[in-house]
Coordinates of C-alpha atoms and ligand atoms in Angstrom, one line a residue:
M17 CA 62.8 119.5 219.5
A18 CA 61.4 116.2 220.4
G19 CA 61.7 115.0 216.8
N20 CA 65.5 115.6 216.8
A21 CA 65.9 114.0 220.2
D22 CA 64.0 110.9 218.9
D23 CA 66.3 110.7 215.8
S24 CA 69.5 110.8 217.8
R25 CA 68.4 108.2 220.4
G26 CA 67.2 106.0 217.5
V27 CA 70.9 105.4 216.5
R28 CA 71.3 103.4 219.7
S29 CA 68.0 101.5 219.8
A30 CA 67.1 101.1 216.1
Q31 CA 65.1 97.9 215.3
L32 CA 65.9 96.1 218.5
L33 CA 62.2 95.2 218.7
K34 CA 61.4 95.1 215.0
G35 CA 58.1 93.3 214.3
Q36 CA 57.2 92.9 218.0
K37 CA 54.0 94.0 219.6
A38 CA 54.2 95.9 222.9
L39 CA 51.7 97.2 225.5
V40 CA 52.6 99.9 228.0
T41 CA 50.2 100.7 230.8
G42 CA 49.9 104.3 232.1
A43 CA 51.6 105.4 228.8
N44 CA 50.3 108.9 228.5
S45 CA 52.5 110.4 231.2
G46 CA 56.1 110.3 232.6
I47 CA 58.0 107.0 232.4
G48 CA 55.2 105.1 230.6
L49 CA 55.0 107.8 227.9
A50 CA 58.8 107.7 227.3
T51 CA 58.8 103.9 227.3
A52 CA 56.0 103.7 224.7
V53 CA 57.8 106.1 222.5
A54 CA 61.1 104.2 222.9
L55 CA 59.5 100.9 222.1
G56 CA 58.0 102.4 218.9
R57 CA 61.4 103.9 218.0
A58 CA 62.9 100.4 218.4
G59 CA 60.5 99.0 215.8
A60 CA 57.6 97.7 217.9
D61 CA 53.9 98.3 217.3
V62 CA 52.5 99.8 220.6
V63 CA 49.3 99.9 222.6
V64 CA 49.2 103.1 224.6
N65 CA 47.1 102.3 227.7
Y66 CA 45.7 105.2 229.8
V67 CA 43.0 105.6 232.4
A68 CA 42.4 109.3 232.1
G69 CA 43.7 111.9 229.5
A70 CA 42.6 110.6 226.1
G71 CA 44.2 113.7 224.4
E72 CA 47.7 113.0 225.8
A73 CA 47.3 109.3 224.8
E74 CA 46.5 110.3 221.2
D75 CA 49.5 112.6 221.2
V76 CA 51.7 109.6 222.2
V77 CA 50.1 107.5 219.5
R78 CA 50.9 110.1 216.8
R79 CA 54.6 110.3 218.0
I80 CA 54.9 106.6 217.8
E81 CA 53.3 106.4 214.3
G82 CA 56.0 108.9 213.3
F83 CA 58.5 105.9 213.5
G84 CA 56.5 104.1 210.8
V85 CA 55.0 101.5 213.2
R86 CA 51.4 101.0 214.3
A87 CA 49.9 102.3 217.6
Y88 CA 46.6 103.0 219.2
A89 CA 45.3 104.2 222.5
H90 CA 43.2 102.0 224.8
E91 CA 41.5 103.3 227.9
A92 CA 41.5 100.7 230.8
D93 CA 41.9 100.7 234.5
V94 CA 44.7 98.2 235.3
S95 CA 43.1 97.2 238.6
D96 CA 39.9 96.1 236.8
E97 CA 40.0 92.4 235.8
D98 CA 37.5 92.7 233.0
Q99 CA 39.0 95.8 231.5
V100 CA 42.5 94.3 231.5
S101 CA 41.4 91.1 229.8
A102 CA 39.4 93.1 227.2
M103 CA 42.5 95.3 226.6
V104 CA 44.7 92.3 225.8
A105 CA 42.0 90.6 223.8
R106 CA 41.6 93.6 221.6
M107 CA 45.4 93.8 221.1
V108 CA 45.5 90.2 219.9
E109 CA 42.6 91.0 217.5
E110 CA 44.2 94.2 216.2
F111 CA 48.0 93.3 216.2
G112 CA 47.7 89.5 216.1
T113 CA 49.5 88.9 219.4
I114 CA 51.5 90.5 222.2
D115 CA 55.3 90.1 222.7
V116 CA 56.1 92.7 225.4
M117 CA 54.0 93.7 228.4
V118 CA 55.3 96.7 230.3
A119 CA 53.3 96.9 233.6
N120 CA 54.1 100.5 234.4
A121 CA 50.9 102.2 235.7
G122 CA 51.3 103.3 239.3
L123 CA 50.3 106.0 241.8
Q124 CA 51.0 107.3 245.3
R125 CA 48.5 108.2 248.0
D126 CA 50.9 109.4 250.8
A127 CA 50.1 109.6 254.5
A128 CA 51.6 108.9 257.8
L129 CA 50.6 105.4 259.1
T130 CA 48.1 106.7 261.6
E131 CA 46.5 109.0 259.1
M132 CA 46.3 106.6 256.2
T133 CA 42.8 105.4 255.4
L134 CA 42.0 101.9 254.2
A135 CA 40.9 103.4 250.9
E136 CA 44.4 105.0 250.4
W137 CA 46.1 101.7 251.3
Q138 CA 43.8 99.7 249.0
K139 CA 43.9 102.0 246.0
V140 CA 47.7 101.8 245.9
I141 CA 47.8 98.0 246.3
D142 CA 45.0 97.6 243.7
V143 CA 46.8 99.7 241.0
N144 CA 50.5 99.1 241.7
L145 CA 50.4 95.4 242.6
T146 CA 47.1 93.8 241.6
G147 CA 47.2 95.8 238.3
Q148 CA 50.6 94.2 237.5
F149 CA 49.3 90.7 238.4
L150 CA 46.4 91.1 236.0
C151 CA 48.5 92.5 233.2
A152 CA 51.1 89.8 233.6
R153 CA 48.5 87.1 233.7
E154 CA 46.7 88.2 230.6
A155 CA 49.9 88.6 228.6
A156 CA 51.2 85.2 229.8
K157 CA 48.1 83.5 228.5
E158 CA 48.8 84.8 225.0
F159 CA 52.6 84.0 225.3
L160 CA 51.8 80.4 226.2
R161 CA 49.2 80.0 223.5
R162 CA 51.6 81.3 220.8
G163 CA 55.0 80.1 222.0
V164 CA 58.3 81.1 220.4
V165 CA 58.3 82.6 216.9
E166 CA 62.1 82.5 216.1
E167 CA 62.0 85.2 213.5
V168 CA 60.4 87.6 215.9
S169 CA 62.2 86.9 219.2
R170 CA 64.2 84.1 220.9
S171 CA 61.6 84.1 223.8
A172 CA 57.9 83.5 223.8
G173 CA 57.3 86.9 225.5
K174 CA 58.6 89.4 227.9
I175 CA 57.1 91.1 230.9
V176 CA 58.7 94.1 232.4
C177 CA 57.4 95.2 235.8
M178 CA 57.9 98.8 236.7
S179 CA 59.1 98.7 240.3
S180 CA 61.0 101.3 242.3
V181 CA 64.0 101.6 244.6
H182 CA 61.3 101.3 247.2
Q183 CA 61.2 97.6 246.3
I184 CA 64.0 97.4 248.8
V185 CA 64.3 100.8 250.5
P186 CA 61.8 101.5 253.3
W187 CA 59.9 104.8 252.9
A188 CA 58.3 106.4 256.0
G189 CA 55.0 108.1 255.2
H190 CA 54.5 105.9 252.1
V191 CA 53.8 102.5 253.6
N192 CA 51.2 101.6 250.9
Y193 CA 53.5 102.5 248.1
A194 CA 56.6 100.8 249.5
S195 CA 54.6 97.7 250.3
S196 CA 53.2 97.6 246.8
K197 CA 56.7 97.8 245.3
G198 CA 58.1 95.2 247.7
G199 CA 55.3 93.1 246.5
V200 CA 56.1 93.8 242.8
G201 CA 59.6 92.5 243.5
M202 CA 58.3 89.1 244.7
L203 CA 55.6 89.0 242.0
M204 CA 58.3 89.5 239.4
Q205 CA 60.6 86.8 240.8
T206 CA 57.9 84.2 241.3
L207 CA 56.5 84.8 237.8
A208 CA 60.0 84.6 236.4
Q209 CA 60.5 81.3 238.1
E210 CA 57.2 79.9 237.0
L211 CA 57.3 81.1 233.3
A212 CA 61.0 80.7 232.4
P213 CA 60.5 77.0 231.4
H214 CA 58.1 78.3 228.8
R215 CA 60.8 80.7 227.5
I216 CA 59.0 83.7 228.9
R217 CA 61.2 86.3 230.6
V218 CA 60.0 88.4 233.5
N219 CA 62.2 91.2 234.9
A220 CA 61.7 94.5 236.7
V221 CA 63.1 98.0 236.2
A222 CA 63.5 99.9 239.5
P223 CA 63.8 103.6 239.0
G224 CA 65.2 106.0 241.6
A225 CA 64.2 109.6 241.4
I226 CA 62.9 110.4 237.9
R227 CA 61.5 113.8 236.8
T228 CA 57.8 113.0 236.3
P229 CA 54.4 114.3 237.6
I230 CA 54.3 111.6 240.3
N231 CA 57.1 113.2 242.4
R232 CA 56.9 116.8 241.3
D233 CA 57.3 118.1 244.9
A234 CA 60.7 116.4 245.1
W235 CA 62.3 118.3 242.2
S236 CA 60.2 121.3 241.3
T237 CA 62.1 123.9 243.5
P238 CA 65.9 124.3 243.7
E239 CA 65.7 123.6 247.4
A240 CA 63.8 120.4 246.9
E241 CA 66.1 119.3 244.1
A242 CA 69.3 120.0 246.2
D243 CA 67.8 117.9 249.0
L244 CA 67.0 115.1 246.6
L245 CA 70.5 115.1 245.1
R246 CA 72.0 114.3 248.5
L247 CA 70.4 110.8 247.9
I248 CA 71.9 110.4 244.3
P249 CA 75.6 109.7 244.1
Y250 CA 75.6 110.2 240.3
G251 CA 74.6 113.9 240.9
R252 CA 71.5 114.3 238.7
V253 CA 67.8 113.6 238.8
G254 CA 66.8 110.9 236.3
N255 CA 64.8 111.5 233.1
P256 CA 62.0 109.2 231.8
D257 CA 64.3 108.3 228.9
D258 CA 66.8 106.8 231.3
V259 CA 64.2 104.3 232.3
A260 CA 62.6 103.8 228.9
D261 CA 66.0 102.7 227.4
A262 CA 66.4 100.2 230.2
V263 CA 63.0 98.8 229.4
V264 CA 63.8 98.5 225.7
A265 CA 67.0 96.6 226.5
L266 CA 65.3 94.2 228.9
A267 CA 62.5 93.6 226.4
S268 CA 64.9 92.9 223.5
D269 CA 66.9 89.7 222.6
L270 CA 70.1 91.6 223.5
L271 CA 69.3 90.6 227.1
D272 CA 67.8 87.2 226.2
Y273 CA 69.5 85.4 229.1
V274 CA 68.4 88.0 231.7
V275 CA 65.6 86.3 233.7
G276 CA 64.1 87.4 237.1
T277 CA 66.4 90.4 237.6
T278 CA 65.7 93.8 238.9
L279 CA 67.6 96.5 237.0
Y280 CA 68.0 99.5 239.2
V281 CA 68.0 102.8 237.2
D282 CA 68.8 105.1 240.0
G283 CA 72.1 107.0 239.7
G284 CA 73.3 105.0 242.6
M285 CA 70.5 105.8 245.1
T286 CA 70.5 102.2 246.3
L287 CA 74.2 102.5 247.2
F288 CA 73.0 104.1 250.5
P289 CA 75.1 107.3 250.0
G290 CA 74.6 108.3 253.6
F291 CA 77.2 105.7 254.4
A292 CA 79.8 107.3 252.1
T293 CA 81.0 109.5 255.0
G294 CA 79.3 107.8 258.0
G295 CA 78.6 104.4 259.3
Ligands
NAD305 P1 53.1 109.4 236.3 O1 52.1 109.9 237.3 O2 53.6 110.4 235.4 O3 52.5 108.2 235.5 C1 51.7 107.2 236.0 C2 50.7 106.7 235.0 O4 50.0 105.6 235.5 C3 49.8 107.8 234.5 O5 49.7 107.7 233.1 C4 48.5 107.4 235.2 O6 47.3 107.9 234.5 C5 48.6 105.9 235.1 N1 47.7 105.2 236.0 C6 47.4 105.5 237.3 N2 46.4 104.7 237.7 C7 46.1 103.8 236.7 C8 45.1 102.8 236.5 N3 44.3 102.4 237.5 N4 45.1 102.2 235.3 C9 45.9 102.6 234.2 N5 46.8 103.6 234.4 C10 46.9 104.2 235.5 O7 54.3 108.8 237.1 P2 55.6 108.0 236.7 O8 56.7 108.5 237.5 O9 55.7 108.0 235.2 O10 55.3 106.5 237.2 C11 55.3 105.4 236.3 C12 55.7 104.2 237.2 O11 57.1 104.4 237.6 C13 54.9 104.0 238.4 O12 54.7 102.6 238.6 C14 55.8 104.5 239.5 O13 55.6 103.9 240.8 C15 57.2 104.2 239.0 N6 58.3 104.9 239.6 C16 58.4 106.2 239.3 C17 59.5 106.9 239.9 C18 59.7 108.4 239.7 O14 60.7 108.9 240.3 N7 59.0 109.1 238.9 C19 60.4 106.2 240.7 C20 60.2 104.8 240.9 C21 59.2 104.2 240.3

């Protein structure tokens, strides 16, 4: 049962984020859902952003409230400037401030280069890259306004960008997606450099292959999964909780001296396993 799993994982992450306020974009599915739940389990109040699927978002809210913290769902398209600023403004009104921004929302629109439309290119860049810029910018404004509150956290705020192994691994047939994640890597490093003097920490988590709806085709049949496992030295496909725990750690004071880093959560995918026997 989900409740039991939540309880056992809580032993590891209890109270790491007690009293902090977190926002997770795209939090009604996959990695974002698991991350929102993990942040709540760790003691944070959580805003559950979604763009479609209000029912799923409300389910996530109820799960988080089960940890005795506050949560609410907020519909907003992360690629829309006005909607993102309204979302963060409401959070400051309802929760008083924001301590953790998890810019997770993302999508794929796959096509070979010569088949890819400008709309497919633009949609992925808008959501995956511009969306992270907008969310980071609005969170940073509040971090800078408020500054460090020692009893809450050693830093003035944390931004965690959801990247991908495709931040560094080229991916034929997915040029829009790979370009967006390559961009997220440089967005994260540049913001980390710019904001660190203000005691704001910006980092990225880069998942490998995680079992979520975004990549169902890659793991939903035994043949597809066997094919995928050839790319994963650790021998298993990842779960959303693998990524969620990494986000909690990066957002917490446990990793207070980690600034501008990409944490790969990929079972060794970026070790280029094809070279284990070749090269
Ligand atoms: P998912 O499809 O389950 O979740 C994506 C979420 O983003 C959904 O809730 C979706 O509604 C939301 N979203 C899409 N467009 C949005 C918009 N305009 N505004 C707000 N929300 C929007 O997929 P996932 O695997 O959980 O993906 C989450 C993140 O992890 C993405 O950034 C993805 O690129 C990244 N990632 C996933 C994997 C993987 O193997 N699953 C690997 C590397 C990186």
